[in-house]
Amino acid sequence: MSNKIQTLSGYFHEYQKSVLDPETFWARIGESFYWRKQWDETVSWDFEKPDVKWFVNGKLNITENIFERYLHTKGDTPAIIWEPNDPNEANRIVTYRELFEMTNQFCNALKAQGIEKGDRVIIYMPMVPEAAVAMLACARLGAIHSVVFAGFSSSALADRINDCEAKMVLTSDGNYRGAKQIPVKAVVDEAVESTPSIEKVIVLNRTGEEVTMKEGRDIWWHDAIANQSTDFAATEMDSEDLLFILYTSGSTGKPKGVVHTTGGYMVYAEYSFSNVFQYTPGDIYWCTADIGWITGHSYIVYGPLLAGGTTLMFEGVPTFPHAGRFWEIVDKYKVNQFYTAPTAIRALQVHGLEPIQPYSLNSLKVIGSVGEPINEEAWHWYHDHIGKGNCPLVDTWWQTETGGIMISALAGITPNKPAHASLPLPGIQPIIVDAEGNELKGNNVEGNLCIKFPWPSMIRTTYGDHEKCKNVYFSAYKNMYFTGDGAKRDHDGYLRILGRVDDVINVSGHRMGTAEVENAINEHPKVVESAVVGYPHDVKGQGIYAYVICDMTGRTEDSLKAEIKDTVRKIIGPIAKPDMVQIVPGLPKTRSGKIMRRILRKVASKDISNLGDTSTLLNPEVVDDIIKGAGL
Ligand code: WTA
């Protein structure tokens, strides 16, 4: 790939060019794609509104940049290698031509079921090739996909459907997840009881379990595609037409629908993929994320396929049927680039080195990390035992909102530094600011991480609520995108991400808004008030700690705690279930009634050495009760 950086000096050179003249830089990258009509202007932007457009008035279809672009040379090349949850089930290898035909056929099925350009389609599916087909078919037809992680509860699913007024849900009868079988269709059935916009549900037969199919609404995937042609002419899209909406948690109660558009996202997904992983066509690349998260969008589906690559998709979990499953798969397919989350590494670290021993892992060239800060211990374990000390480890910092990797080493090019995401990709202009928004220049500085110039795959809006986008990301500091993360630039000029500075906690690499969890807890009839904070957790990175004021009549403390956990599981999903629930007589509040979370965070992390001045609290006495109740 001509836009692939090869050396460290090449990186600095490209970076310089991208900052001095971003238009020329991105126009050059953009030109390597297939556009039906060239753009008029490379970027137009105003962070005040915010209003950001890339490749203005360009016309294209992102799937033509996967299929029409590569079919003549890569028709028989594997696009997706699929490894099932159960190693005894047959795997699947889907070539570019097969993926093209499956996508077209599904486009025709979507059209026959009434989907048109601009309609919203929810994808609530297991990790099977059809999930990628579903995304690509939406993109080819011009429908806007919104993938919802299939571990979310029916009420979380319904909220997302209603927020974007989706017309259709694509799902399966059930999902396999390790030793468990999850009745997904039943979750959808429950959700769509309260979603008036849903007209049709298409159901993939995955587990063969008994499901109820509602006449006139539900249709099997195999019936929907039967008799459909494998030809479909891609819909012409404007650069700024919506490609997808992906819901993510923030500090406000409700998840936000982050909007990504077609042209810029395409250009950045491929550019960042090829450069960070130093992907060379022919390599086998594996990212262990789920397509329900942005990592699955950009680095399982779009990035690798836009690069003409081979992407491995794994349906299962790292520890099923044994703790060596990841490494077994690496050897089985001779994986060259492996991309996972620190939480998975820490979970496997617990099992020691024995599960790794049967495997050589010598196909690996690059290993990567994403989703949360990787602690030094996990970094070294990953680097030494998986990378065998000779694979560059790319610690990639980015967000749902950024669409692609923003700060990362380029594999084998940027020197590795444990726990440092390191340097920005070309075109990315991060700055560290103090609380007033003053830029902290030079090295050895620490503050809030902002980005001061637009990049092609950045968030355009939050679906249906542009004010929210403005308030959350563009109002904290004038003329800057605020990430919500703290960062430090060390003495070498390398960036280290310090974690969220807002009320978002990162549980096993998944973002959870504390307000969202509190809202769920407060649904329990016995709960009077709650406050949720994060605390250090050995495997998950952060755990969820809930302080709850309850009416205890008719309950024991244990039964109430269990009920509260269950309420959260039902309302959001298992990933949001609090690890700790402490029943408290009150919550520490300022005189203006604001909860002093700083104190709660300290107690949750068992560090009460320096609680600061509590005398200004409305109710200083509750602090002692809380400390006592926590057993400290
Ligand atoms: C955190 C995931 C440290 C960060 C792609 C960010 C990281 C949030 C890293 C976004 C990393 C992600 N080092 N922290 N390499 N990668 N984060 O939207 O707090 O699910 O703001 O996107 O994860 O999470 P999201």
PDB file of N, CA, C and O and ligand atoms in Angstrom, residues 248 294-295 369-374 395-401 421 483 485 497 499-500 506 509 511, ligand 1:
ATOM      1  N   THR A 248     -23.034   4.494  22.767  1.00  0.00           N
ATOM      2  CA  THR A 248     -21.980   4.349  23.769  1.00  0.00           C
ATOM      3  C   THR A 248     -22.350   5.135  25.012  1.00  0.00           C
ATOM      4  O   THR A 248     -23.141   6.080  24.946  1.00  0.00           O
ATOM      5  N   ILE A 294     -17.035  -0.477  18.769  1.00  0.00           N
ATOM      6  CA  ILE A 294     -16.385   0.222  17.641  1.00  0.00           C
ATOM      7  C   ILE A 294     -15.172  -0.560  17.136  1.00  0.00           C
ATOM      8  O   ILE A 294     -14.880  -0.559  15.939  1.00  0.00           O
ATOM      9  N   THR A 295     -14.465  -1.242  18.022  1.00  0.00           N
ATOM     10  CA  THR A 295     -13.282  -1.994  17.582  1.00  0.00           C
ATOM     11  C   THR A 295     -13.680  -3.046  16.545  1.00  0.00           C
ATOM     12  O   THR A 295     -12.975  -3.256  15.557  1.00  0.00           O
ATOM     13  N   SER A 369      -3.207  -3.944  21.636  1.00  0.00           N
ATOM     14  CA  SER A 369      -4.040  -3.795  22.827  1.00  0.00           C
ATOM     15  C   SER A 369      -4.970  -2.602  22.630  1.00  0.00           C
ATOM     16  O   SER A 369      -4.582  -1.598  22.042  1.00  0.00           O
ATOM     17  N   VAL A 370      -6.174  -2.730  23.144  1.00  0.00           N
ATOM     18  CA  VAL A 370      -7.153  -1.650  22.991  1.00  0.00           C
ATOM     19  C   VAL A 370      -8.199  -1.678  24.079  1.00  0.00           C
ATOM     20  O   VAL A 370      -8.517  -2.731  24.627  1.00  0.00           O
ATOM     21  N   GLY A 371      -8.745  -0.518  24.377  1.00  0.00           N
ATOM     22  CA  GLY A 371      -9.951  -0.452  25.193  1.00  0.00           C
ATOM     23  C   GLY A 371      -9.766   0.135  26.568  1.00  0.00           C
ATOM     24  O   GLY A 371     -10.707   0.627  27.164  1.00  0.00           O
ATOM     25  N   GLU A 372      -8.578   0.065  27.111  1.00  0.00           N
ATOM     26  CA  GLU A 372      -8.327   0.569  28.463  1.00  0.00           C
ATOM     27  C   GLU A 372      -6.814   0.664  28.624  1.00  0.00           C
ATOM     28  O   GLU A 372      -6.061   0.061  27.851  1.00  0.00           O
ATOM     29  N   PRO A 373      -6.392   1.394  29.624  1.00  0.00           N
ATOM     30  CA  PRO A 373      -4.946   1.456  29.846  1.00  0.00           C
ATOM     31  C   PRO A 373      -4.416   0.061  30.144  1.00  0.00           C
ATOM     32  O   PRO A 373      -5.030  -0.695  30.880  1.00  0.00           O
ATOM     33  N   ILE A 374      -3.314  -0.307  29.525  1.00  0.00           N
ATOM     34  CA  ILE A 374      -2.723  -1.617  29.821  1.00  0.00           C
ATOM     35  C   ILE A 374      -1.652  -1.415  30.889  1.00  0.00           C
ATOM     36  O   ILE A 374      -0.718  -0.636  30.713  1.00  0.00           O
ATOM     37  N   ASP A 395      -0.081  -0.345  21.547  1.00  0.00           N
ATOM     38  CA  ASP A 395      -1.086   0.027  22.551  1.00  0.00           C
ATOM     39  C   ASP A 395      -1.875   1.160  21.906  1.00  0.00           C
ATOM     40  O   ASP A 395      -1.381   2.275  21.782  1.00  0.00           O
ATOM     41  N   THR A 396      -3.085   0.843  21.453  1.00  0.00           N
ATOM     42  CA  THR A 396      -3.826   1.770  20.593  1.00  0.00           C
ATOM     43  C   THR A 396      -4.885   2.524  21.381  1.00  0.00           C
ATOM     44  O   THR A 396      -5.834   1.932  21.877  1.00  0.00           O
ATOM     45  N   TRP A 397      -4.748   3.837  21.467  1.00  0.00           N
ATOM     46  CA  TRP A 397      -5.770   4.640  22.149  1.00  0.00           C
ATOM     47  C   TRP A 397      -6.724   5.246  21.136  1.00  0.00           C
ATOM     48  O   TRP A 397      -6.299   5.857  20.163  1.00  0.00           O
ATOM     49  N   TRP A 398      -7.981   5.051  21.379  1.00  0.00           N
ATOM     50  CA  TRP A 398      -9.020   5.692  20.563  1.00  0.00           C
ATOM     51  C   TRP A 398     -10.357   5.498  21.225  1.00  0.00           C
ATOM     52  O   TRP A 398     -10.424   4.995  22.348  1.00  0.00           O
ATOM     53  N   GLN A 399     -11.441   5.908  20.563  1.00  0.00           N
ATOM     54  CA  GLN A 399     -12.777   5.890  21.165  1.00  0.00           C
ATOM     55  C   GLN A 399     -13.839   5.633  20.095  1.00  0.00           C
ATOM     56  O   GLN A 399     -13.586   5.854  18.909  1.00  0.00           O
ATOM     57  N   THR A 400     -15.027   5.261  20.548  1.00  0.00           N
ATOM     58  CA  THR A 400     -16.160   5.122  19.630  1.00  0.00           C
ATOM     59  C   THR A 400     -16.287   6.398  18.788  1.00  0.00           C
ATOM     60  O   THR A 400     -16.515   6.346  17.583  1.00  0.00           O
ATOM     61  N   GLU A 401     -16.107   7.526  19.450  1.00  0.00           N
ATOM     62  CA  GLU A 401     -16.286   8.819  18.793  1.00  0.00           C
ATOM     63  C   GLU A 401     -15.198   9.129  17.775  1.00  0.00           C
ATOM     64  O   GLU A 401     -15.399   9.923  16.867  1.00  0.00           O
ATOM     65  N   ALA A 421       0.669   4.690  24.987  1.00  0.00           N
ATOM     66  CA  ALA A 421       0.089   4.609  23.641  1.00  0.00           C
ATOM     67  C   ALA A 421       1.065   5.233  22.647  1.00  0.00           C
ATOM     68  O   ALA A 421       1.074   4.906  21.472  1.00  0.00           O
ATOM     69  N   THR A 483     -11.785  14.650  24.846  1.00  0.00           N
ATOM     70  CA  THR A 483     -11.888  13.190  24.809  1.00  0.00           C
ATOM     71  C   THR A 483     -12.520  12.578  26.060  1.00  0.00           C
ATOM     72  O   THR A 483     -12.966  11.438  26.026  1.00  0.00           O
ATOM     73  N   ASP A 485     -10.626  11.863  28.529  1.00  0.00           N
ATOM     74  CA  ASP A 485      -9.498  11.138  29.124  1.00  0.00           C
ATOM     75  C   ASP A 485      -8.432  12.107  29.623  1.00  0.00           C
ATOM     76  O   ASP A 485      -8.264  13.197  29.081  1.00  0.00           O
ATOM     77  N   ILE A 497      -1.933   7.369  28.406  1.00  0.00           N
ATOM     78  CA  ILE A 497      -3.324   7.664  28.724  1.00  0.00           C
ATOM     79  C   ILE A 497      -3.560   7.288  30.180  1.00  0.00           C
ATOM     80  O   ILE A 497      -3.216   6.190  30.610  1.00  0.00           O
ATOM     81  N   GLY A 499      -6.629   7.474  31.784  1.00  0.00           N
ATOM     82  CA  GLY A 499      -7.988   7.006  32.088  1.00  0.00           C
ATOM     83  C   GLY A 499      -8.977   8.164  32.086  1.00  0.00           C
ATOM     84  O   GLY A 499      -8.605   9.320  31.921  1.00  0.00           O
ATOM     85  N   ARG A 500     -10.240   7.817  32.316  1.00  0.00           N
ATOM     86  CA  ARG A 500     -11.301   8.818  32.190  1.00  0.00           C
ATOM     87  C   ARG A 500     -11.225   9.858  33.308  1.00  0.00           C
ATOM     88  O   ARG A 500     -10.924   9.523  34.452  1.00  0.00           O
ATOM     89  N   ASN A 506     -14.485   2.159  33.119  1.00  0.00           N
ATOM     90  CA  ASN A 506     -14.097   1.257  32.053  1.00  0.00           C
ATOM     91  C   ASN A 506     -13.977  -0.152  32.637  1.00  0.00           C
ATOM     92  O   ASN A 506     -12.997  -0.503  33.266  1.00  0.00           O
ATOM     93  N   GLY A 509     -12.764  -3.127  29.611  1.00  0.00           N
ATOM     94  CA  GLY A 509     -12.674  -2.482  28.303  1.00  0.00           C
ATOM     95  C   GLY A 509     -14.013  -1.983  27.782  1.00  0.00           C
ATOM     96  O   GLY A 509     -14.090  -1.488  26.670  1.00  0.00           O
ATOM     97  N   ARG A 511     -17.209   0.627  28.187  1.00  0.00           N
ATOM     98  CA  ARG A 511     -17.554   1.886  28.825  1.00  0.00           C
ATOM     99  C   ARG A 511     -18.898   1.818  29.505  1.00  0.00           C
ATOM    100  O   ARG A 511     -19.868   1.383  28.926  1.00  0.00           O
TER     101      ARG A 511
HETATM  102  C1  WTA B   1     -10.273   3.959  26.949  1.00  0.00           C
HETATM  103  C2  WTA B   1     -12.654   1.733  22.455  1.00  0.00           C
HETATM  104  C3  WTA B   1      -5.919   3.667  27.564  1.00  0.00           C
HETATM  105  C4  WTA B   1     -10.277   5.465  27.055  1.00  0.00           C
HETATM  106  C5  WTA B   1     -11.755   1.791  21.221  1.00  0.00           C
HETATM  107  C6  WTA B   1     -11.275   5.885  26.002  1.00  0.00           C
HETATM  108  C7  WTA B   1      -7.892   3.428  26.409  1.00  0.00           C
HETATM  109  C8  WTA B   1     -12.287   4.762  26.059  1.00  0.00           C
HETATM  110  C9  WTA B   1      -7.195   2.829  25.334  1.00  0.00           C
HETATM  111  C10 WTA B   1     -13.013   4.570  24.774  1.00  0.00           C
HETATM  112  C11 WTA B   1      -5.782   2.643  25.460  1.00  0.00           C
HETATM  113  C12 WTA B   1      -9.307   2.950  24.848  1.00  0.00           C
HETATM  114  N1  WTA B   1      -5.202   3.085  26.587  1.00  0.00           N
HETATM  115  N2  WTA B   1      -7.246   3.840  27.504  1.00  0.00           N
HETATM  116  N3  WTA B   1      -5.053   2.057  24.525  1.00  0.00           N
HETATM  117  N4  WTA B   1      -8.118   2.543  24.388  1.00  0.00           N
HETATM  118  N5  WTA B   1      -9.195   3.480  26.074  1.00  0.00           N
HETATM  119  O1  WTA B   1     -15.463   4.118  23.086  1.00  0.00           O
HETATM  120  O2  WTA B   1     -10.711   5.832  28.348  1.00  0.00           O
HETATM  121  O3  WTA B   1     -15.310   1.729  23.892  1.00  0.00           O
HETATM  122  O4  WTA B   1     -11.860   7.144  26.253  1.00  0.00           O
HETATM  123  O5  WTA B   1     -13.585   2.746  22.399  1.00  0.00           O
HETATM  124  O6  WTA B   1     -11.523   3.603  26.387  1.00  0.00           O
HETATM  125  O7  WTA B   1     -13.806   3.417  24.811  1.00  0.00           O
HETATM  126  P1  WTA B   1     -14.643   2.977  23.540  1.00  0.00           P
END
